[in-house]
Amino acid sequence: MLESDVETRPWEEQLALDDAAYREQLAYLLARSTFYREKLGTAGLATAAEAGGLAKIAGLPLTEKRELKDTATSENPIGTHLCADTAEIVRIYSTSGTTGIPSYIPLTARDLDDWVTGSARSYAASGITAGQRIVSTYNAGPFVAGAALASFDRIGLCHVPVGTGNTERLLRALELLRPQAAVLTPSYAEYVVEAAAERGLDLARSSVERVLVAGEPGGGEPAFRARLEEGWGARVTEAMGIGDIGISLWGECEEQDGMHLGARGFVHTELIDPETTESVPLEDGAAGELVLTHLQHQAAPLLRFRTRDHVEVRMTPCPCGRTGPRVRCLGRTDDMLVVRGVNVFPSAVRDVVGTFAPRVSGHIRVKPEASGVKQEPPLPVVVELARGTELDADLAEAIREKLRAVLVVQTRVELVPWESLARDEYKGQLIERRI
Ligand SMILES: [Zn+2]
């Protein structure tokens, strides 16, 4: 454990520390953030004392990504949530953004240090230790992932960056440099298993003992994970960050039963129902959208930020000794479909379909017919067969039946031959909407 005194601190003690930090953070926001002064003012709050502590946080307004973007201008391209002076900002990342205009994420030196500290705890939870080699496959560029890479130095690893989409370079590094760990997106981890097999390489016999997946949901799904573990001959654990809040905030330990909050002390966690935005108590088994609040951020702290990540919570003690809630990401709320009142995540569909390996390749597309969230059954699902598997009506029926039994959703399963679905080497696309 990187910082056992922090990571095993009784959760009640952590919450007491967080409560004090939160009150200071609120006072800081009211003093420095035009955005939050207006937002909290509209909610009838002018002082931090009126807002109270963490026990009353659910009464404060939520922050949407869109609202932050809307305040950006050419004079202040970051937005009115910027709190720090220009001279204090040491780094500005941007998000990929689907609308063309990036949103900027500024950090002070302390913010950056907190990010790296939290990320280092999260990655170290996987069991990788100082002196080992880790190969990474991120093209960090303008994106926050760059800071995650700094956490490998913090752990004391030898970091071998090979970049995204260069599978030859990756396979060569595995062969020649013999790293103990690899970090990549779950989709790419899956792609590499196929790519190695095509070259006649047995990835399961490589030096890699740990595969750390991050960057998209799905790495925690049992059947998908089992397939990755078999293909790599390695233990798979996942990590998760949220661009505007922090990198690799969460990281899974060797128990593989959900991600611990590596960024404890830096962020506060809540759950809400994404439809009603009502607060959901943080109890064992609870599920909802993750809402995060910075506790000691300086550059552009966020209050009750909607992450759009739908998670399930574990509150039972973890044998590793780390305390606090653990989460498993079920998917993006943006990808969530509601079919006759039942929530369906494309990554969960992939997981169920994956149990039909080796007859299926593991690649799927969910193709909702209606725009928006609500769908009428049956939900169309395209399932790619494994190499050499014949189209088989009985198999389609068996998949349809299992999806109904496990996810309680009626589907229409269409089987397609091997390599019919496009592979993305960075992040997998599981949902395809008609424009
Ligand atoms: Zn643990």
CSV table of C-alpha atoms and ligand atoms in Angstrom, one decimal:
chain,number,residue,atom,x,y,z
A,1,MET,CA,0.0,0.0,0.0
A,2,LEU,CA,1.4,3.4,-1.0
A,3,GLU,CA,0.1,5.3,2.1
A,4,SER,CA,-1.3,2.8,4.5
A,5,ASP,CA,-2.0,5.3,7.2
A,6,VAL,CA,-4.2,7.2,4.8
A,7,GLU,CA,-5.7,4.3,2.9
A,8,THR,CA,-6.7,2.3,6.0
A,9,ARG,CA,-8.0,5.3,8.0
A,10,PRO,CA,-11.4,4.5,9.5
A,11,TRP,CA,-14.0,5.9,7.1
A,12,GLU,CA,-15.7,7.9,9.9
A,13,GLU,CA,-12.4,9.6,10.6
A,14,GLN,CA,-12.0,10.3,6.9
A,15,LEU,CA,-15.5,11.8,6.7
A,16,ALA,CA,-14.7,14.1,9.7
A,17,LEU,CA,-11.6,15.4,7.9
A,18,ASP,CA,-13.5,15.7,4.7
A,19,ASP,CA,-16.3,17.7,6.4
A,20,ALA,CA,-13.8,20.3,7.6
A,21,ALA,CA,-12.1,20.5,4.2
A,22,TYR,CA,-15.5,20.8,2.5
A,23,ARG,CA,-16.5,23.8,4.6
A,24,GLU,CA,-13.3,25.5,3.7
A,25,GLN,CA,-13.7,24.7,0.1
A,26,LEU,CA,-17.2,26.2,0.1
A,27,ALA,CA,-15.9,29.4,1.6
A,28,TYR,CA,-13.2,29.5,-1.0
A,29,LEU,CA,-15.8,29.0,-3.8
A,30,LEU,CA,-17.9,31.8,-2.5
A,31,ALA,CA,-14.9,34.1,-2.2
A,32,ARG,CA,-13.4,33.3,-5.6
A,33,SER,CA,-15.8,31.7,-8.0
A,34,THR,CA,-18.2,33.9,-9.9
A,35,PHE,CA,-19.9,30.8,-11.2
A,36,TYR,CA,-20.6,29.4,-7.7
A,37,ARG,CA,-21.4,32.7,-6.1
A,38,GLU,CA,-24.2,33.1,-8.6
A,39,LYS,CA,-25.3,29.4,-8.5
A,40,LEU,CA,-25.4,29.3,-4.7
A,41,GLY,CA,-26.9,32.8,-4.5
A,42,THR,CA,-29.8,31.6,-6.7
A,43,ALA,CA,-30.3,28.8,-4.2
A,44,GLY,CA,-30.5,31.4,-1.5
A,45,LEU,CA,-27.0,30.8,0.0
A,46,ALA,CA,-24.6,33.7,0.5
A,47,THR,CA,-22.2,32.3,3.1
A,48,ALA,CA,-20.6,28.9,3.7
A,49,ALA,CA,-22.0,28.8,7.2
A,50,GLU,CA,-25.6,28.8,5.7
A,51,ALA,CA,-24.7,25.8,3.5
A,52,GLY,CA,-23.5,23.7,6.5
A,53,GLY,CA,-21.3,20.6,6.2
A,54,LEU,CA,-21.3,17.4,4.2
A,55,ALA,CA,-24.5,16.2,5.9
A,56,LYS,CA,-26.4,18.9,4.1
A,57,ILE,CA,-24.6,18.7,0.7
A,58,ALA,CA,-27.6,17.0,-1.0
A,59,GLY,CA,-29.5,20.3,-0.5
A,60,LEU,CA,-27.1,22.2,-2.8
A,61,PRO,CA,-27.5,22.5,-6.6
A,62,LEU,CA,-25.8,20.0,-8.9
A,63,THR,CA,-23.2,21.1,-11.5
A,64,GLU,CA,-23.6,20.1,-15.1
A,65,LYS,CA,-20.6,20.0,-17.5
A,66,ARG,CA,-22.7,22.0,-19.9
A,67,GLU,CA,-23.1,24.9,-17.5
A,68,LEU,CA,-19.4,25.2,-17.1
A,69,LYS,CA,-18.9,25.4,-20.8
A,70,ASP,CA,-21.6,27.9,-21.2
A,71,THR,CA,-19.7,30.5,-19.2
A,72,ALA,CA,-16.5,30.2,-21.3
A,73,THR,CA,-15.8,33.3,-23.5
A,74,SER,CA,-12.8,34.4,-25.6
A,75,GLU,CA,-11.7,36.6,-22.7
A,76,ASN,CA,-12.1,33.8,-20.2
A,77,PRO,CA,-11.9,30.5,-22.2
A,78,ILE,CA,-11.9,28.4,-19.0
A,79,GLY,CA,-15.1,29.7,-17.6
A,80,THR,CA,-16.3,31.7,-14.6
A,81,HIS,CA,-15.6,28.7,-12.3
A,82,LEU,CA,-11.9,29.6,-12.5
A,83,CYS,CA,-10.8,30.6,-9.0
A,84,ALA,CA,-7.0,30.9,-9.2
A,85,ASP,CA,-4.8,33.7,-10.5
A,86,THR,CA,-3.1,33.1,-13.9
A,87,ALA,CA,0.3,33.0,-12.2
A,88,GLU,CA,-0.9,30.1,-10.0
A,89,ILE,CA,-1.9,27.8,-12.9
A,90,VAL,CA,0.8,25.4,-13.8
A,91,ARG,CA,-1.1,23.1,-16.3
A,92,ILE,CA,-4.1,23.4,-18.5
A,93,TYR,CA,-5.5,20.2,-20.0
A,94,SER,CA,-8.4,20.0,-22.4
A,95,THR,CA,-11.1,17.4,-22.9
A,96,SER,CA,-11.7,15.8,-26.2
A,97,GLY,CA,-15.2,17.2,-26.3
A,98,THR,CA,-17.7,16.0,-28.8
A,99,THR,CA,-18.9,19.4,-29.9
A,100,GLY,CA,-15.6,20.7,-31.3
A,101,ILE,CA,-14.9,23.3,-28.7
A,102,PRO,CA,-12.6,21.9,-26.0
A,103,SER,CA,-13.2,22.6,-22.4
A,104,TYR,CA,-10.2,23.5,-20.4
A,105,ILE,CA,-9.1,22.0,-17.1
A,106,PRO,CA,-6.6,24.2,-15.2
A,107,LEU,CA,-4.5,23.0,-12.3
A,108,THR,CA,-2.3,24.7,-9.7
A,109,ALA,CA,0.8,22.9,-8.5
A,110,ARG,CA,-1.0,21.5,-5.5
A,111,ASP,CA,-3.9,20.4,-7.6
A,112,LEU,CA,-1.6,18.5,-9.9
A,113,ASP,CA,0.2,17.0,-7.0
A,114,ASP,CA,-3.1,15.8,-5.5
A,115,TRP,CA,-4.1,14.3,-8.8
A,116,VAL,CA,-0.8,12.4,-9.0
A,117,THR,CA,-1.1,11.3,-5.4
A,118,GLY,CA,-4.6,10.0,-5.8
A,119,SER,CA,-3.8,8.3,-9.1
A,120,ALA,CA,-0.7,6.7,-7.6
A,121,ARG,CA,-2.7,5.2,-4.7
A,122,SER,CA,-5.3,3.9,-7.2
A,123,TYR,CA,-2.8,2.2,-9.5
A,124,ALA,CA,-0.7,0.9,-6.7
A,125,ALA,CA,-3.8,-0.8,-5.3
A,126,SER,CA,-3.5,-3.3,-8.2
A,127,GLY,CA,-0.4,-4.7,-6.6
A,128,ILE,CA,2.3,-3.2,-8.9
A,129,THR,CA,5.3,-2.1,-6.9
A,130,ALA,CA,8.4,0.0,-7.2
A,131,GLY,CA,11.1,-1.5,-9.4
A,132,GLN,CA,8.6,-3.2,-11.8
A,133,ARG,CA,8.1,-2.2,-15.4
A,134,ILE,CA,4.8,-1.0,-16.8
A,135,VAL,CA,4.0,-0.4,-20.5
A,136,SER,CA,1.4,2.2,-21.2
A,137,THR,CA,-0.6,2.7,-24.4
A,138,TYR,CA,-2.1,6.2,-23.9
A,139,ASN,CA,-1.6,9.1,-26.3
A,140,ALA,CA,-1.9,11.6,-23.5
A,141,GLY,CA,-1.4,14.7,-25.7
A,142,PRO,CA,-3.7,17.5,-24.4
A,143,PHE,CA,-5.7,15.1,-22.2
A,144,VAL,CA,-5.6,14.6,-18.5
A,145,ALA,CA,-4.3,11.0,-18.9
A,146,GLY,CA,-0.8,12.7,-19.1
A,147,ALA,CA,-1.1,13.3,-15.3
A,148,ALA,CA,-2.0,9.7,-14.7
A,149,LEU,CA,1.3,8.7,-16.3
A,150,ALA,CA,3.2,10.8,-13.7
A,151,SER,CA,1.7,8.6,-11.1
A,152,PHE,CA,3.8,5.7,-12.4
A,153,ASP,CA,6.9,7.7,-11.5
A,154,ARG,CA,5.4,8.3,-8.0
A,155,ILE,CA,5.0,4.6,-7.4
A,156,GLY,CA,8.6,4.1,-8.5
A,157,LEU,CA,7.8,2.1,-11.7
A,158,CYS,CA,9.9,2.0,-14.8
A,159,HIS,CA,7.4,3.4,-17.3
A,160,VAL,CA,7.6,2.3,-21.0
A,161,PRO,CA,5.2,4.5,-23.0
A,162,VAL,CA,4.3,3.0,-26.4
A,163,GLY,CA,1.4,5.2,-27.4
A,164,THR,CA,-2.0,4.3,-28.8
A,165,GLY,CA,-2.6,2.2,-31.9
A,166,ASN,CA,0.9,0.9,-32.3
A,167,THR,CA,0.3,-2.7,-31.6
A,168,GLU,CA,3.6,-3.8,-33.2
A,169,ARG,CA,5.5,-1.6,-30.9
A,170,LEU,CA,3.5,-2.8,-27.9
A,171,LEU,CA,4.0,-6.5,-28.7
A,172,ARG,CA,7.8,-5.9,-29.3
A,173,ALA,CA,8.1,-4.1,-26.0
A,174,LEU,CA,6.3,-7.0,-24.2
A,175,GLU,CA,8.7,-9.4,-25.9
A,176,LEU,CA,12.0,-7.5,-25.4
A,177,LEU,CA,11.5,-5.4,-22.3
A,178,ARG,CA,9.4,-8.0,-20.4
A,179,PRO,CA,7.2,-5.6,-18.3
A,180,GLN,CA,5.2,-7.0,-15.4
A,181,ALA,CA,2.3,-4.7,-16.1
A,182,ALA,CA,0.4,-3.1,-18.9
A,183,VAL,CA,-2.1,-0.3,-18.8
A,184,LEU,CA,-4.7,0.2,-21.5
A,185,THR,CA,-8.3,0.7,-22.2
A,186,PRO,CA,-10.4,-2.5,-21.9
A,187,SER,CA,-11.3,-2.4,-25.6
A,188,TYR,CA,-7.6,-2.1,-26.6
A,189,ALA,CA,-6.7,-4.9,-24.1
A,190,GLU,CA,-9.2,-7.1,-26.0
A,191,TYR,CA,-7.9,-6.0,-29.4
A,192,VAL,CA,-4.4,-6.9,-28.4
A,193,VAL,CA,-5.4,-10.4,-27.5
A,194,GLU,CA,-6.8,-10.9,-31.0
A,195,ALA,CA,-3.8,-9.1,-32.7
A,196,ALA,CA,-1.3,-11.3,-30.8
A,197,ALA,CA,-3.2,-14.5,-31.8
A,198,GLU,CA,-3.2,-13.4,-35.4
A,199,ARG,CA,0.6,-13.1,-35.3
A,200,GLY,CA,0.8,-16.5,-33.7
A,201,LEU,CA,2.0,-15.1,-30.4
A,202,ASP,CA,0.8,-16.5,-27.1
A,203,LEU,CA,0.1,-13.4,-25.1
A,204,ALA,CA,-0.8,-15.5,-22.0
A,205,ARG,CA,2.9,-16.6,-21.9
A,206,SER,CA,4.2,-13.0,-21.9
A,207,SER,CA,5.9,-11.4,-18.8
A,208,VAL,CA,2.7,-9.4,-18.0
A,209,GLU,CA,1.2,-10.4,-14.7
A,210,ARG,CA,-1.1,-7.4,-14.3
A,211,VAL,CA,-3.3,-5.7,-16.8
A,212,LEU,CA,-4.6,-2.3,-15.6
A,213,VAL,CA,-7.6,-1.2,-17.6
A,214,ALA,CA,-9.0,2.4,-17.5
A,215,GLY,CA,-10.5,5.0,-19.8
A,216,GLU,CA,-13.9,3.5,-20.4
A,217,PRO,CA,-16.4,1.3,-18.5
A,218,GLY,CA,-16.6,-2.4,-18.8
A,219,GLY,CA,-13.3,-3.6,-17.4
A,220,GLY,CA,-15.1,-4.8,-14.2
A,221,GLU,CA,-17.7,-7.0,-15.9
A,222,PRO,CA,-17.1,-10.7,-15.0
A,223,ALA,CA,-17.3,-12.5,-18.3
A,224,PHE,CA,-15.4,-9.7,-20.2
A,225,ARG,CA,-12.8,-9.7,-17.5
A,226,ALA,CA,-12.4,-13.5,-17.5
A,227,ARG,CA,-11.8,-13.3,-21.2
A,228,LEU,CA,-9.1,-10.7,-20.8
A,229,GLU,CA,-7.5,-12.6,-18.0
A,230,GLU,CA,-7.4,-15.7,-20.1
A,231,GLY,CA,-6.1,-14.0,-23.1
A,232,TRP,CA,-3.3,-12.1,-21.3
A,233,GLY,CA,-2.7,-14.8,-18.7
A,234,ALA,CA,-2.7,-11.9,-16.2
A,235,ARG,CA,-4.8,-10.5,-13.4
A,236,VAL,CA,-7.0,-7.6,-14.6
A,237,THR,CA,-8.0,-4.7,-12.4
A,238,GLU,CA,-9.6,-1.4,-13.3
A,239,ALA,CA,-9.2,2.2,-12.5
A,240,MET,CA,-11.5,5.2,-13.2
A,241,GLY,CA,-11.1,9.0,-13.3
A,242,ILE,CA,-13.4,11.8,-14.3
A,243,GLY,CA,-11.6,14.5,-16.4
A,244,ASP,CA,-13.0,17.6,-14.7
A,245,ILE,CA,-12.5,16.2,-11.2
A,246,GLY,CA,-9.3,14.1,-11.3
A,247,ILE,CA,-7.4,11.2,-13.0
A,248,SER,CA,-7.7,7.6,-11.8
A,249,LEU,CA,-9.7,8.7,-8.7
A,250,TRP,CA,-10.6,5.1,-8.2
A,251,GLY,CA,-8.5,1.9,-8.4
A,252,GLU,CA,-9.2,-1.7,-7.8
A,253,CYS,CA,-7.1,-3.9,-5.4
A,254,GLU,CA,-6.1,-7.5,-5.9
A,255,GLU,CA,-9.5,-8.6,-4.4
A,256,GLN,CA,-11.0,-7.4,-7.7
A,257,ASP,CA,-14.3,-6.5,-6.0
A,258,GLY,CA,-14.7,-2.8,-7.0
A,259,MET,CA,-12.5,0.2,-7.0
A,260,HIS,CA,-11.3,2.0,-3.9
A,261,LEU,CA,-11.2,5.8,-3.8
A,262,GLY,CA,-7.5,6.5,-4.2
A,263,ALA,CA,-8.4,10.2,-4.2
A,264,ARG,CA,-9.9,10.0,-0.7
A,265,GLY,CA,-9.5,13.3,1.1
A,266,PHE,CA,-9.4,15.2,-2.3
A,267,VAL,CA,-13.0,14.4,-3.4
A,268,HIS,CA,-16.3,13.6,-1.8
A,269,THR,CA,-18.6,11.0,-3.2
A,270,GLU,CA,-22.4,11.0,-3.6
A,271,LEU,CA,-24.9,9.0,-5.6
A,272,ILE,CA,-28.1,10.4,-7.3
A,273,ASP,CA,-30.9,8.9,-9.3
A,274,PRO,CA,-30.0,10.3,-12.8
A,275,GLU,CA,-33.7,10.7,-13.8
A,276,THR,CA,-35.0,12.5,-10.7
A,277,THR,CA,-31.6,13.8,-9.4
A,278,GLU,CA,-32.7,12.7,-5.9
A,279,SER,CA,-29.9,11.7,-3.6
A,280,VAL,CA,-29.3,8.0,-3.2
A,281,PRO,CA,-27.9,6.9,0.2
A,282,LEU,CA,-24.3,5.4,-0.1
A,283,GLU,CA,-25.2,1.9,1.1
A,284,ASP,CA,-23.9,-1.5,0.1
A,285,GLY,CA,-25.5,-2.5,-3.2
A,286,ALA,CA,-26.8,1.0,-4.0
A,287,ALA,CA,-26.6,2.1,-7.6
A,288,GLY,CA,-26.8,5.5,-9.2
A,289,GLU,CA,-25.0,8.3,-11.0
A,290,LEU,CA,-21.7,9.3,-9.3
A,291,VAL,CA,-21.6,12.9,-8.1
A,292,LEU,CA,-18.3,14.3,-7.0
A,293,THR,CA,-17.2,17.4,-5.0
A,294,HIS,CA,-13.7,18.7,-4.7
A,295,LEU,CA,-12.5,19.1,-1.1
A,296,GLN,CA,-9.2,21.0,-1.5
A,297,HIS,CA,-9.0,22.0,-5.1
A,298,GLN,CA,-7.6,25.4,-6.1
A,299,ALA,CA,-7.8,26.2,-9.8
A,300,ALA,CA,-11.4,25.4,-10.6
A,301,PRO,CA,-13.0,23.4,-7.9
A,302,LEU,CA,-16.4,21.8,-8.6
A,303,LEU,CA,-19.3,21.2,-6.3
A,304,ARG,CA,-21.7,18.3,-6.8
A,305,PHE,CA,-20.4,17.6,-10.3
A,306,ARG,CA,-22.5,15.1,-12.3
A,307,THR,CA,-20.1,12.6,-13.7
A,308,ARG,CA,-22.6,10.7,-15.9
A,309,ASP,CA,-21.0,7.5,-14.7
A,310,HIS,CA,-23.5,5.0,-13.3
A,311,VAL,CA,-21.9,3.0,-10.5
A,312,GLU,CA,-22.8,0.3,-8.0
A,313,VAL,CA,-21.4,0.6,-4.5
A,314,ARG,CA,-19.8,-1.9,-2.1
A,315,MET,CA,-19.6,-0.9,1.5
A,316,THR,CA,-18.5,-4.3,3.0
A,317,PRO,CA,-14.9,-4.3,4.5
A,318,CYS,CA,-12.3,-5.2,1.9
A,319,PRO,CA,-9.7,-7.9,2.9
A,320,CYS,CA,-6.9,-5.6,1.6
A,321,GLY,CA,-7.5,-3.3,4.6
A,322,ARG,CA,-8.4,-0.2,2.6
A,323,THR,CA,-11.5,1.5,4.0
A,324,GLY,CA,-14.4,3.4,2.5
A,325,PRO,CA,-16.8,2.8,-0.4
A,326,ARG,CA,-15.8,0.8,-3.5
A,327,VAL,CA,-17.5,1.3,-6.8
A,328,ARG,CA,-18.0,-0.7,-10.0
A,329,CYS,CA,-18.9,1.3,-13.0
A,330,LEU,CA,-21.9,-0.1,-14.8
A,331,GLY,CA,-21.7,2.3,-17.7
A,332,ARG,CA,-22.2,5.9,-18.8
A,333,THR,CA,-25.7,7.3,-18.0
A,334,ASP,CA,-25.6,8.8,-21.5
A,335,ASP,CA,-25.4,5.2,-22.9
A,336,MET,CA,-28.1,3.9,-20.6
A,337,LEU,CA,-31.3,2.8,-22.3
A,338,VAL,CA,-34.6,2.2,-20.5
A,339,VAL,CA,-36.5,-0.7,-22.1
A,340,ARG,CA,-40.0,-1.1,-20.6
A,341,GLY,CA,-38.8,0.5,-17.3
A,342,VAL,CA,-35.6,-1.6,-17.1
A,343,ASN,CA,-32.2,0.1,-17.2
A,344,VAL,CA,-29.9,-1.5,-19.8
A,345,PHE,CA,-26.2,-0.6,-20.3
A,346,PRO,CA,-24.5,-1.7,-23.5
A,347,SER,CA,-21.5,-2.9,-21.6
A,348,ALA,CA,-23.7,-5.3,-19.6
A,349,VAL,CA,-25.1,-6.6,-22.9
A,350,ARG,CA,-21.5,-7.2,-24.0
A,351,ASP,CA,-20.8,-9.0,-20.8
A,352,VAL,CA,-23.7,-11.4,-21.2
A,353,VAL,CA,-23.0,-12.0,-24.9
A,354,GLY,CA,-19.3,-12.7,-23.9
A,355,THR,CA,-20.4,-15.8,-21.9
A,356,PHE,CA,-21.0,-17.4,-25.3
A,357,ALA,CA,-17.3,-17.4,-26.1
A,358,PRO,CA,-15.6,-19.1,-27.9
A,359,ARG,CA,-18.5,-19.1,-30.3
A,360,VAL,CA,-18.8,-15.3,-30.3
A,361,SER,CA,-15.9,-12.8,-30.8
A,362,GLY,CA,-17.1,-10.6,-27.9
A,363,HIS,CA,-17.8,-7.6,-30.2
A,364,ILE,CA,-21.4,-6.3,-30.2
A,365,ARG,CA,-23.4,-3.3,-31.2
A,366,VAL,CA,-26.6,-2.2,-29.5
A,367,LYS,CA,-28.7,-0.4,-32.1
A,368,PRO,CA,-31.6,1.5,-30.4
A,369,GLU,CA,-34.3,2.4,-32.8
A,370,ALA,CA,-35.9,5.4,-31.0
A,371,SER,CA,-33.9,8.5,-30.2
A,372,GLY,CA,-33.4,9.2,-26.5
A,373,VAL,CA,-33.3,6.9,-23.6
A,374,LYS,CA,-36.7,5.1,-23.6
A,375,GLN,CA,-36.9,2.2,-26.0
A,376,GLU,CA,-39.6,-0.2,-27.0
A,377,PRO,CA,-38.7,-3.9,-27.0
A,378,PRO,CA,-37.2,-5.8,-28.7
A,379,LEU,CA,-33.9,-4.0,-28.5
A,380,PRO,CA,-31.8,-4.8,-31.6
A,381,VAL,CA,-28.4,-6.3,-30.7
A,382,VAL,CA,-25.8,-7.2,-33.3
A,383,VAL,CA,-23.5,-10.0,-32.2
A,384,GLU,CA,-20.3,-10.9,-34.0
A,385,LEU,CA,-19.3,-14.5,-34.3
A,386,ALA,CA,-15.9,-15.8,-33.5
A,387,ARG,CA,-13.6,-16.7,-36.4
A,388,GLY,CA,-14.7,-19.9,-38.1
A,389,THR,CA,-18.1,-20.0,-36.4
A,390,GLU,CA,-21.1,-20.5,-38.7
A,391,LEU,CA,-24.3,-18.5,-38.5
A,392,ASP,CA,-26.6,-20.5,-36.2
A,393,ALA,CA,-30.2,-19.7,-35.4
A,394,ASP,CA,-30.1,-21.7,-32.2
A,395,LEU,CA,-27.1,-19.6,-30.9
A,396,ALA,CA,-29.0,-16.4,-31.6
A,397,GLU,CA,-32.0,-17.7,-29.7
A,398,ALA,CA,-29.8,-18.9,-26.8
A,399,ILE,CA,-28.2,-15.4,-26.5
A,400,ARG,CA,-31.6,-13.7,-26.7
A,401,GLU,CA,-32.9,-16.0,-24.0
A,402,LYS,CA,-29.9,-15.3,-21.7
A,403,LEU,CA,-30.2,-11.6,-22.2
A,404,ARG,CA,-33.8,-11.9,-21.1
A,405,ALA,CA,-33.0,-14.0,-18.1
A,406,VAL,CA,-30.0,-11.9,-16.9
A,407,LEU,CA,-30.9,-8.3,-17.9
A,408,VAL,CA,-34.7,-8.7,-18.0
A,409,VAL,CA,-34.7,-7.2,-21.5
A,410,GLN,CA,-36.3,-8.4,-24.7
A,411,THR,CA,-33.8,-8.2,-27.6
A,412,ARG,CA,-33.6,-9.1,-31.3
A,413,VAL,CA,-30.3,-10.7,-31.8
A,414,GLU,CA,-28.6,-10.6,-35.2
A,415,LEU,CA,-25.5,-12.7,-35.7
A,416,VAL,CA,-22.8,-11.3,-38.1
A,417,PRO,CA,-19.6,-13.0,-39.3
A,418,TRP,CA,-16.2,-12.5,-37.7
A,419,GLU,CA,-14.7,-9.0,-38.4
A,420,SER,CA,-18.0,-7.5,-39.5
A,421,LEU,CA,-17.9,-4.9,-36.6
A,422,ALA,CA,-15.2,-2.2,-36.7
A,423,ARG,CA,-12.5,-2.3,-34.0
A,424,ASP,CA,-11.5,0.9,-32.3
A,425,GLU,CA,-8.0,0.6,-30.8
A,426,TYR,CA,-8.7,3.2,-28.2
A,427,LYS,CA,-12.2,3.1,-26.9
A,428,GLY,CA,-14.8,0.6,-28.0
A,429,GLN,CA,-18.1,1.7,-29.4
A,430,LEU,CA,-21.0,-0.4,-28.1
A,431,ILE,CA,-23.9,1.6,-29.1
A,432,GLU,CA,-24.9,2.8,-32.6
A,433,ARG,CA,-27.7,5.2,-33.0
A,434,ARG,CA,-29.4,6.2,-36.2
A,435,ILE,CA,-28.9,9.8,-36.9
B,1,ZN,ZN,-9.4,-3.8,-1.4
